[in-house]
């Protein structure tokens, strides 16, 4: 059994729901899960996890949500070698930079020495049936990656 820490930013609830879907699946797969809003934790809390997961929406013109910027900046200074990371998020295909914050976090995690456990999942607004399947598959791949360590 591994410990997954999920940190999310969510203004209107879509990303929080996405984080909850991933959390439920990981619990079903037998893992311990801690899920926190990004302003209530420090990036260094990931040092205690086996799986480090960020769920974020995108704001402005392809910008990170203001409330997750500190967390994002602190992430690059961490050594998360030996851990598995993954990123999910919500955006809106109406905008030019769909779910750009998801890509930004992927790049930031890559600087920490952690290994990607599953491809990111980008959801258009609220998660629908197909998105839920993709999010559960994401959780399954994360689980397999952590068990292979
Ligand atoms: C002012 C504003 C700017 C936004 N800019 C983007 C954007 O650049 N790219 C994108 O993919 N989504 C953008 N969105 C859409 C949000 O990311 C989307 O509504 C998301 O589901 C919000 O997640 P939440 O419910 O967790 O807050 C924007 C939304 C607002 C209100």
Tab-separated table of N, CA, C and O in Angstrom, residues 34-126:
chain	number	residue	atom	x	y	z
A	34	UNK	N	-4.490	11.284	0.738
A	34	UNK	CA	-4.736	12.568	1.408
A	34	UNK	C	-5.019	13.579	0.318
A	34	UNK	O	-4.269	13.674	-0.657
A	35	UNK	N	-6.093	14.314	0.478
A	35	UNK	CA	-6.495	15.267	-0.565
A	35	UNK	C	-6.659	16.638	0.084
A	35	UNK	O	-7.351	16.765	1.095
A	36	UNK	N	-5.960	17.645	-0.450
A	36	UNK	CA	-5.950	18.968	0.174
A	36	UNK	C	-6.043	20.076	-0.860
A	36	UNK	O	-5.493	19.967	-1.962
A	37	UNK	N	-6.678	21.159	-0.467
A	37	UNK	CA	-6.723	22.373	-1.300
A	37	UNK	C	-5.335	23.019	-1.231
A	37	UNK	O	-4.681	22.985	-0.172
A	38	UNK	N	-4.894	23.616	-2.335
A	38	UNK	CA	-3.486	24.015	-2.449
A	38	UNK	C	-3.020	25.078	-1.454
A	38	UNK	O	-1.835	25.149	-1.150
A	39	UNK	N	-3.929	25.905	-0.932
A	39	UNK	CA	-3.476	26.945	-0.002
A	39	UNK	C	-3.323	26.412	1.423
A	39	UNK	O	-2.835	27.121	2.296
A	40	UNK	N	-3.744	25.160	1.646
A	40	UNK	CA	-3.677	24.628	3.009
A	40	UNK	C	-2.480	23.699	3.204
A	40	UNK	O	-2.336	23.104	4.277
A	41	UNK	N	-1.633	23.568	2.174
A	41	UNK	CA	-0.469	22.677	2.274
A	41	UNK	C	0.768	23.346	1.670
A	41	UNK	O	0.669	24.383	1.009
A	42	UNK	N	1.920	22.714	1.921
A	42	UNK	CA	3.188	23.168	1.345
A	42	UNK	C	3.621	22.157	0.290
A	42	UNK	O	3.344	20.960	0.442
A	43	UNK	N	4.346	22.626	-0.719
A	43	UNK	CA	4.847	21.706	-1.745
A	43	UNK	C	5.707	20.616	-1.110
A	43	UNK	O	5.679	19.450	-1.535
A	44	UNK	N	6.441	20.984	-0.054
A	44	UNK	CA	7.347	20.008	0.592
A	44	UNK	C	6.583	18.843	1.229
A	44	UNK	O	7.180	17.815	1.538
A	45	UNK	N	5.274	18.985	1.409
A	45	UNK	CA	4.486	17.854	1.938
A	45	UNK	C	4.566	16.649	1.003
A	45	UNK	O	4.364	15.513	1.434
A	46	UNK	N	4.844	16.887	-0.272
A	46	UNK	CA	4.978	15.778	-1.228
A	46	UNK	C	6.161	14.864	-0.877
A	46	UNK	O	6.226	13.737	-1.338
A	47	UNK	N	7.113	15.399	-0.063
A	47	UNK	CA	8.290	14.587	0.295
A	47	UNK	C	7.897	13.348	1.110
A	47	UNK	O	8.632	12.383	1.165
A	48	UNK	N	6.710	13.408	1.734
A	48	UNK	CA	6.248	12.271	2.546
A	48	UNK	C	5.377	11.299	1.756
A	48	UNK	O	4.881	10.321	2.321
A	49	UNK	N	5.134	11.577	0.481
A	49	UNK	CA	4.203	10.759	-0.304
A	49	UNK	C	4.945	9.800	-1.237
A	49	UNK	O	6.117	10.012	-1.562
A	50	UNK	N	4.259	8.743	-1.638
A	50	UNK	CA	4.789	7.870	-2.698
A	50	UNK	C	4.295	8.358	-4.061
A	50	UNK	O	4.983	8.255	-5.064
A	51	UNK	N	3.056	8.853	-4.064
A	51	UNK	CA	2.462	9.408	-5.290
A	51	UNK	C	2.132	10.872	-5.055
A	51	UNK	O	1.422	11.194	-4.094
A	52	UNK	N	2.640	11.761	-5.908
A	52	UNK	CA	2.368	13.194	-5.802
A	52	UNK	C	1.491	13.594	-6.995
A	52	UNK	O	1.896	13.443	-8.152
A	53	UNK	N	0.291	14.072	-6.677
A	53	UNK	CA	-0.673	14.366	-7.743
A	53	UNK	C	-1.184	15.798	-7.596
A	53	UNK	O	-1.555	16.219	-6.495
A	54	UNK	N	-1.185	16.540	-8.707
A	54	UNK	CA	-1.773	17.885	-8.721
A	54	UNK	C	-2.976	17.892	-9.645
A	54	UNK	O	-2.935	17.329	-10.750
A	55	UNK	N	-4.045	18.525	-9.171
A	55	UNK	CA	-5.240	18.750	-9.990
A	55	UNK	C	-5.468	20.254	-10.041
A	55	UNK	O	-5.597	20.899	-8.995
A	56	UNK	N	-5.472	20.821	-11.247
A	56	UNK	CA	-5.589	22.279	-11.348
A	56	UNK	C	-6.450	22.714	-12.533
A	56	UNK	O	-6.471	22.046	-13.568
A	57	UNK	N	-7.131	23.832	-12.357
A	57	UNK	CA	-7.797	24.457	-13.503
A	57	UNK	C	-6.831	25.461	-14.118
A	57	UNK	O	-5.695	25.627	-13.631
A	58	UNK	N	-7.231	26.100	-15.200
A	58	UNK	CA	-6.424	27.128	-15.865
A	58	UNK	C	-7.235	28.415	-15.875
A	58	UNK	O	-8.455	28.386	-16.083
A	59	UNK	N	-6.580	29.539	-15.654
A	59	UNK	CA	-7.302	30.805	-15.552
A	59	UNK	C	-6.686	31.847	-16.488
A	59	UNK	O	-5.671	31.599	-17.142
A	60	UNK	N	-7.293	33.029	-16.509
A	60	UNK	CA	-6.762	34.146	-17.306
A	60	UNK	C	-6.606	33.733	-18.755
A	60	UNK	O	-7.515	33.184	-19.366
A	61	UNK	N	-5.405	33.968	-19.272
A	61	UNK	CA	-5.106	33.614	-20.658
A	61	UNK	C	-4.064	32.488	-20.630
A	61	UNK	O	-2.907	32.700	-20.944
A	62	UNK	N	-4.498	31.310	-20.189
A	62	UNK	CA	-3.575	30.183	-20.052
A	62	UNK	C	-2.720	30.286	-18.804
A	62	UNK	O	-1.616	29.737	-18.745
A	63	UNK	N	-3.233	30.972	-17.782
A	63	UNK	CA	-2.443	31.193	-16.562
A	63	UNK	C	-2.752	30.168	-15.472
A	63	UNK	O	-3.846	29.608	-15.413
A	64	UNK	N	-1.768	30.016	-14.573
A	64	UNK	CA	-2.002	29.242	-13.361
A	64	UNK	C	-2.998	30.001	-12.491
A	64	UNK	O	-2.959	31.240	-12.454
A	65	UNK	N	-3.848	29.302	-11.754
A	65	UNK	CA	-4.677	29.981	-10.759
A	65	UNK	C	-3.764	30.702	-9.761
A	65	UNK	O	-2.746	30.140	-9.343
A	66	UNK	N	-4.105	31.931	-9.371
A	66	UNK	CA	-3.268	32.714	-8.436
A	66	UNK	C	-2.915	31.924	-7.183
A	66	UNK	O	-1.783	31.982	-6.702
A	67	UNK	N	-3.907	31.192	-6.665
A	67	UNK	CA	-3.724	30.546	-5.362
A	67	UNK	C	-2.759	29.366	-5.398
A	67	UNK	O	-2.325	28.893	-4.350
A	68	UNK	N	-2.384	28.899	-6.607
A	68	UNK	CA	-1.471	27.746	-6.666
A	68	UNK	C	-0.060	28.162	-7.110
A	68	UNK	O	0.844	27.332	-7.202
A	69	UNK	N	0.158	29.462	-7.339
A	69	UNK	CA	1.453	29.919	-7.851
A	69	UNK	C	2.591	29.639	-6.861
A	69	UNK	O	3.654	29.141	-7.250
A	70	UNK	N	2.379	29.927	-5.577
A	70	UNK	CA	3.432	29.674	-4.575
A	70	UNK	C	3.798	28.188	-4.541
A	70	UNK	O	4.969	27.819	-4.508
A	71	UNK	N	2.763	27.365	-4.535
A	71	UNK	CA	2.959	25.910	-4.515
A	71	UNK	C	3.769	25.480	-5.741
A	71	UNK	O	4.721	24.705	-5.646
A	72	UNK	N	3.394	26.022	-6.891
A	72	UNK	CA	4.064	25.719	-8.164
A	72	UNK	C	5.548	26.115	-8.100
A	72	UNK	O	6.422	25.349	-8.501
A	73	UNK	N	5.813	27.307	-7.596
A	73	UNK	CA	7.201	27.800	-7.560
A	73	UNK	C	8.060	26.989	-6.591
A	73	UNK	O	9.224	26.718	-6.860
A	74	UNK	N	7.461	26.581	-5.474
A	74	UNK	CA	8.226	25.805	-4.483
A	74	UNK	C	8.522	24.381	-4.966
A	74	UNK	O	9.490	23.769	-4.539
A	75	UNK	N	7.684	23.889	-5.843
A	75	UNK	CA	7.815	22.501	-6.306
A	75	UNK	C	9.164	22.232	-6.975
A	75	UNK	O	9.782	21.194	-6.771
A	76	UNK	N	9.637	23.202	-7.744
A	76	UNK	CA	10.857	22.965	-8.527
A	76	UNK	C	12.102	22.768	-7.655
A	76	UNK	O	13.095	22.217	-8.111
A	77	UNK	N	12.052	23.222	-6.406
A	77	UNK	CA	13.213	23.101	-5.516
A	77	UNK	C	13.275	21.765	-4.779
A	77	UNK	O	14.223	21.507	-4.051
A	78	UNK	N	12.234	20.948	-4.949
A	78	UNK	CA	12.174	19.690	-4.201
A	78	UNK	C	12.915	18.568	-4.910
A	78	UNK	O	13.009	18.553	-6.140
A	79	UNK	N	13.408	17.636	-4.104
A	79	UNK	CA	13.954	16.401	-4.663
A	79	UNK	C	12.919	15.303	-4.406
A	79	UNK	O	12.768	14.844	-3.279
A	80	UNK	N	12.208	14.929	-5.447
A	80	UNK	CA	11.167	13.902	-5.312
A	80	UNK	C	11.586	12.610	-6.029
A	80	UNK	O	10.748	11.841	-6.498
A	81	UNK	N	12.903	12.384	-6.087
A	81	UNK	CA	13.400	11.152	-6.713
A	81	UNK	C	12.785	9.948	-6.021
A	81	UNK	O	12.629	9.946	-4.800
A	82	UNK	N	12.465	8.948	-6.811
A	82	UNK	CA	11.903	7.718	-6.253
A	82	UNK	C	10.396	7.787	-6.078
A	82	UNK	O	9.770	6.820	-5.665
A	83	UNK	N	9.809	8.949	-6.391
A	83	UNK	CA	8.357	9.081	-6.269
A	83	UNK	C	7.717	9.137	-7.666
A	83	UNK	O	8.390	9.371	-8.657
A	84	UNK	N	6.422	8.936	-7.645
A	84	UNK	CA	5.648	8.928	-8.889
A	84	UNK	C	4.776	10.185	-8.918
A	84	UNK	O	4.158	10.516	-7.899
A	85	UNK	N	4.741	10.874	-10.050
A	85	UNK	CA	3.860	12.047	-10.119
A	85	UNK	C	2.831	11.910	-11.239
A	85	UNK	O	3.019	11.118	-12.179
A	86	UNK	N	1.789	12.700	-11.107
A	86	UNK	CA	0.764	12.758	-12.154
A	86	UNK	C	-0.008	14.059	-12.029
A	86	UNK	O	-0.081	14.644	-10.941
A	87	UNK	N	-0.551	14.522	-13.154
A	87	UNK	CA	-1.287	15.792	-13.166
A	87	UNK	C	-2.609	15.621	-13.911
A	87	UNK	O	-2.653	14.983	-14.972
A	88	UNK	N	-3.653	16.175	-13.338
A	88	UNK	CA	-4.968	16.187	-13.997
A	88	UNK	C	-5.523	17.607	-13.869
A	88	UNK	O	-5.018	18.402	-13.084
A	89	UNK	N	-6.547	17.906	-14.634
A	89	UNK	CA	-7.118	19.240	-14.487
A	89	UNK	C	-8.309	19.490	-15.377
A	89	UNK	O	-8.648	18.686	-16.252
A	90	UNK	N	-8.927	20.627	-15.106
A	90	UNK	CA	-10.079	21.066	-15.892
A	90	UNK	C	-9.743	22.379	-16.587
A	90	UNK	O	-8.986	23.195	-16.071
A	91	UNK	N	-10.321	22.549	-17.762
A	91	UNK	CA	-10.204	23.801	-18.508
A	91	UNK	C	-11.444	23.942	-19.358
A	91	UNK	O	-12.465	23.291	-19.099
A	92	UNK	N	-11.313	24.783	-20.363
A	92	UNK	CA	-12.457	25.028	-21.243
A	92	UNK	C	-11.893	25.170	-22.656
A	92	UNK	O	-11.040	26.042	-22.894
A	93	UNK	N	-12.358	24.319	-23.565
A	93	UNK	CA	-11.816	24.314	-24.935
A	93	UNK	C	-12.137	25.613	-25.674
A	93	UNK	O	-11.588	25.874	-26.740
A	94	UNK	N	-12.979	26.447	-25.105
A	94	UNK	CA	-13.279	27.765	-25.672
A	94	UNK	C	-12.020	28.638	-25.710
A	94	UNK	O	-11.851	29.480	-26.579
A	95	UNK	N	-11.114	28.414	-24.750
A	95	UNK	CA	-9.914	29.249	-24.631
A	95	UNK	C	-8.770	28.731	-25.510
A	95	UNK	O	-8.700	27.545	-25.810
A	96	UNK	N	-7.858	29.655	-25.875
A	96	UNK	CA	-6.727	29.298	-26.752
A	96	UNK	C	-5.800	28.279	-26.095
A	96	UNK	O	-5.282	27.393	-26.754
A	97	UNK	N	-5.564	28.458	-24.806
A	97	UNK	CA	-4.593	27.588	-24.119
A	97	UNK	C	-5.331	26.627	-23.206
A	97	UNK	O	-5.382	26.820	-21.985
A	98	UNK	N	-5.879	25.585	-23.809
A	98	UNK	CA	-6.706	24.631	-23.058
A	98	UNK	C	-5.863	23.880	-22.017
A	98	UNK	O	-4.853	23.255	-22.363
A	99	UNK	N	-6.274	23.979	-20.780
A	99	UNK	CA	-5.612	23.251	-19.679
A	99	UNK	C	-4.100	23.466	-19.640
A	99	UNK	O	-3.346	22.544	-19.326
A	100	UNK	N	-3.656	24.685	-19.937
A	100	UNK	CA	-2.210	24.932	-19.969
A	100	UNK	C	-1.546	24.700	-18.608
A	100	UNK	O	-0.386	24.282	-18.536
A	101	UNK	N	-2.285	24.950	-17.523
A	101	UNK	CA	-1.700	24.752	-16.186
A	101	UNK	C	-1.311	23.292	-15.943
A	101	UNK	O	-0.379	23.010	-15.195
A	102	UNK	N	-2.029	22.391	-16.576
A	102	UNK	CA	-1.687	20.962	-16.451
A	102	UNK	C	-0.293	20.734	-17.043
A	102	UNK	O	0.564	20.084	-16.430
A	103	UNK	N	-0.054	21.299	-18.213
A	103	UNK	CA	1.265	21.149	-18.857
A	103	UNK	C	2.362	21.822	-18.026
A	103	UNK	O	3.476	21.313	-17.922
A	104	UNK	N	2.041	22.967	-17.439
A	104	UNK	CA	3.033	23.688	-16.619
A	104	UNK	C	3.458	22.829	-15.420
A	104	UNK	O	4.636	22.774	-15.073
A	105	UNK	N	2.492	22.178	-14.809
A	105	UNK	CA	2.838	21.329	-13.652
A	105	UNK	C	3.614	20.093	-14.080
A	105	UNK	O	4.518	19.648	-13.367
A	106	UNK	N	3.294	19.553	-15.239
A	106	UNK	CA	4.073	18.413	-15.767
A	106	UNK	C	5.541	18.819	-15.858
A	106	UNK	O	6.428	18.066	-15.458
A	107	UNK	N	5.793	20.002	-16.426
A	107	UNK	CA	7.170	20.470	-16.613
A	107	UNK	C	7.849	20.700	-15.261
A	107	UNK	O	9.029	20.397	-15.091
A	108	UNK	N	7.098	21.229	-14.324
A	108	UNK	CA	7.669	21.518	-13.005
A	108	UNK	C	8.024	20.224	-12.270
A	108	UNK	O	9.078	20.119	-11.666
A	109	UNK	N	7.135	19.238	-12.367
A	109	UNK	CA	7.404	17.939	-11.730
A	109	UNK	C	8.645	17.289	-12.339
A	109	UNK	O	9.407	16.616	-11.639
A	110	UNK	N	8.826	17.479	-13.641
A	110	UNK	CA	9.971	16.852	-14.312
A	110	UNK	C	11.290	17.340	-13.724
A	110	UNK	O	12.307	16.647	-13.773
A	111	UNK	N	11.287	18.544	-13.111
A	111	UNK	CA	12.504	19.110	-12.517
A	111	UNK	C	12.819	18.504	-11.142
A	111	UNK	O	13.887	18.722	-10.598
A	112	UNK	N	11.866	17.765	-10.581
A	112	UNK	CA	12.027	17.273	-9.200
A	112	UNK	C	12.688	15.901	-9.115
A	112	UNK	O	12.975	15.430	-8.023
A	113	UNK	N	12.863	15.255	-10.268
A	113	UNK	CA	13.438	13.906	-10.250
A	113	UNK	C	12.398	12.819	-10.083
A	113	UNK	O	12.720	11.629	-10.135
A	114	UNK	N	11.134	13.213	-9.866
A	114	UNK	CA	10.064	12.214	-9.779
A	114	UNK	C	9.786	11.642	-11.166
A	114	UNK	O	10.133	12.259	-12.180
A	115	UNK	N	9.170	10.465	-11.180
A	115	UNK	CA	8.880	9.802	-12.455
A	115	UNK	C	7.381	9.897	-12.752
A	115	UNK	O	6.545	9.741	-11.850
A	116	UNK	N	7.053	10.163	-14.021
A	116	UNK	CA	5.640	10.270	-14.391
A	116	UNK	C	4.976	8.893	-14.362
A	116	UNK	O	5.465	7.954	-14.981
A	117	UNK	N	3.875	8.768	-13.613
A	117	UNK	CA	3.208	7.475	-13.502
A	117	UNK	C	2.131	7.256	-14.537
A	117	UNK	O	1.803	6.115	-14.873
A	118	UNK	N	1.574	8.350	-15.054
A	118	UNK	CA	0.478	8.237	-16.028
A	118	UNK	C	0.392	9.537	-16.815
A	118	UNK	O	0.739	10.606	-16.282
A	119	UNK	N	-0.058	9.431	-18.051
A	119	UNK	CA	-0.254	10.643	-18.847
A	119	UNK	C	-1.319	11.513	-18.191
A	119	UNK	O	-2.282	11.004	-17.595
A	120	UNK	N	-1.152	12.809	-18.328
A	120	UNK	CA	-2.113	13.761	-17.754
A	120	UNK	C	-3.496	13.555	-18.344
A	120	UNK	O	-3.627	13.148	-19.498
A	121	UNK	N	-4.487	13.910	-17.553
A	121	UNK	CA	-5.868	13.893	-18.054
A	121	UNK	C	-6.398	15.324	-18.000
A	121	UNK	O	-6.361	15.971	-16.953
A	122	UNK	N	-6.869	15.803	-19.160
A	122	UNK	CA	-7.443	17.151	-19.262
A	122	UNK	C	-8.941	17.024	-19.508
A	122	UNK	O	-9.357	16.326	-20.437
A	123	UNK	N	-9.708	17.703	-18.684
A	123	UNK	CA	-11.165	17.593	-18.762
A	123	UNK	C	-11.756	18.928	-19.193
A	123	UNK	O	-11.378	19.982	-18.669
A	124	UNK	N	-12.677	18.878	-20.147
A	124	UNK	CA	-13.387	20.085	-20.582
A	124	UNK	C	-14.522	20.350	-19.589
A	124	UNK	O	-15.499	19.596	-19.545
A	125	UNK	N	-14.334	21.376	-18.753
A	125	UNK	CA	-15.295	21.755	-17.697
A	125	UNK	C	-15.517	20.609	-16.709
A	125	UNK	O	-14.557	20.089	-16.167
A	126	UNK	N	-16.768	20.176	-16.503
A	126	UNK	CA	-17.016	19.123	-15.505
A	126	UNK	C	-16.800	17.748	-16.124
A	126	UNK	O	-17.046	17.544	-17.320
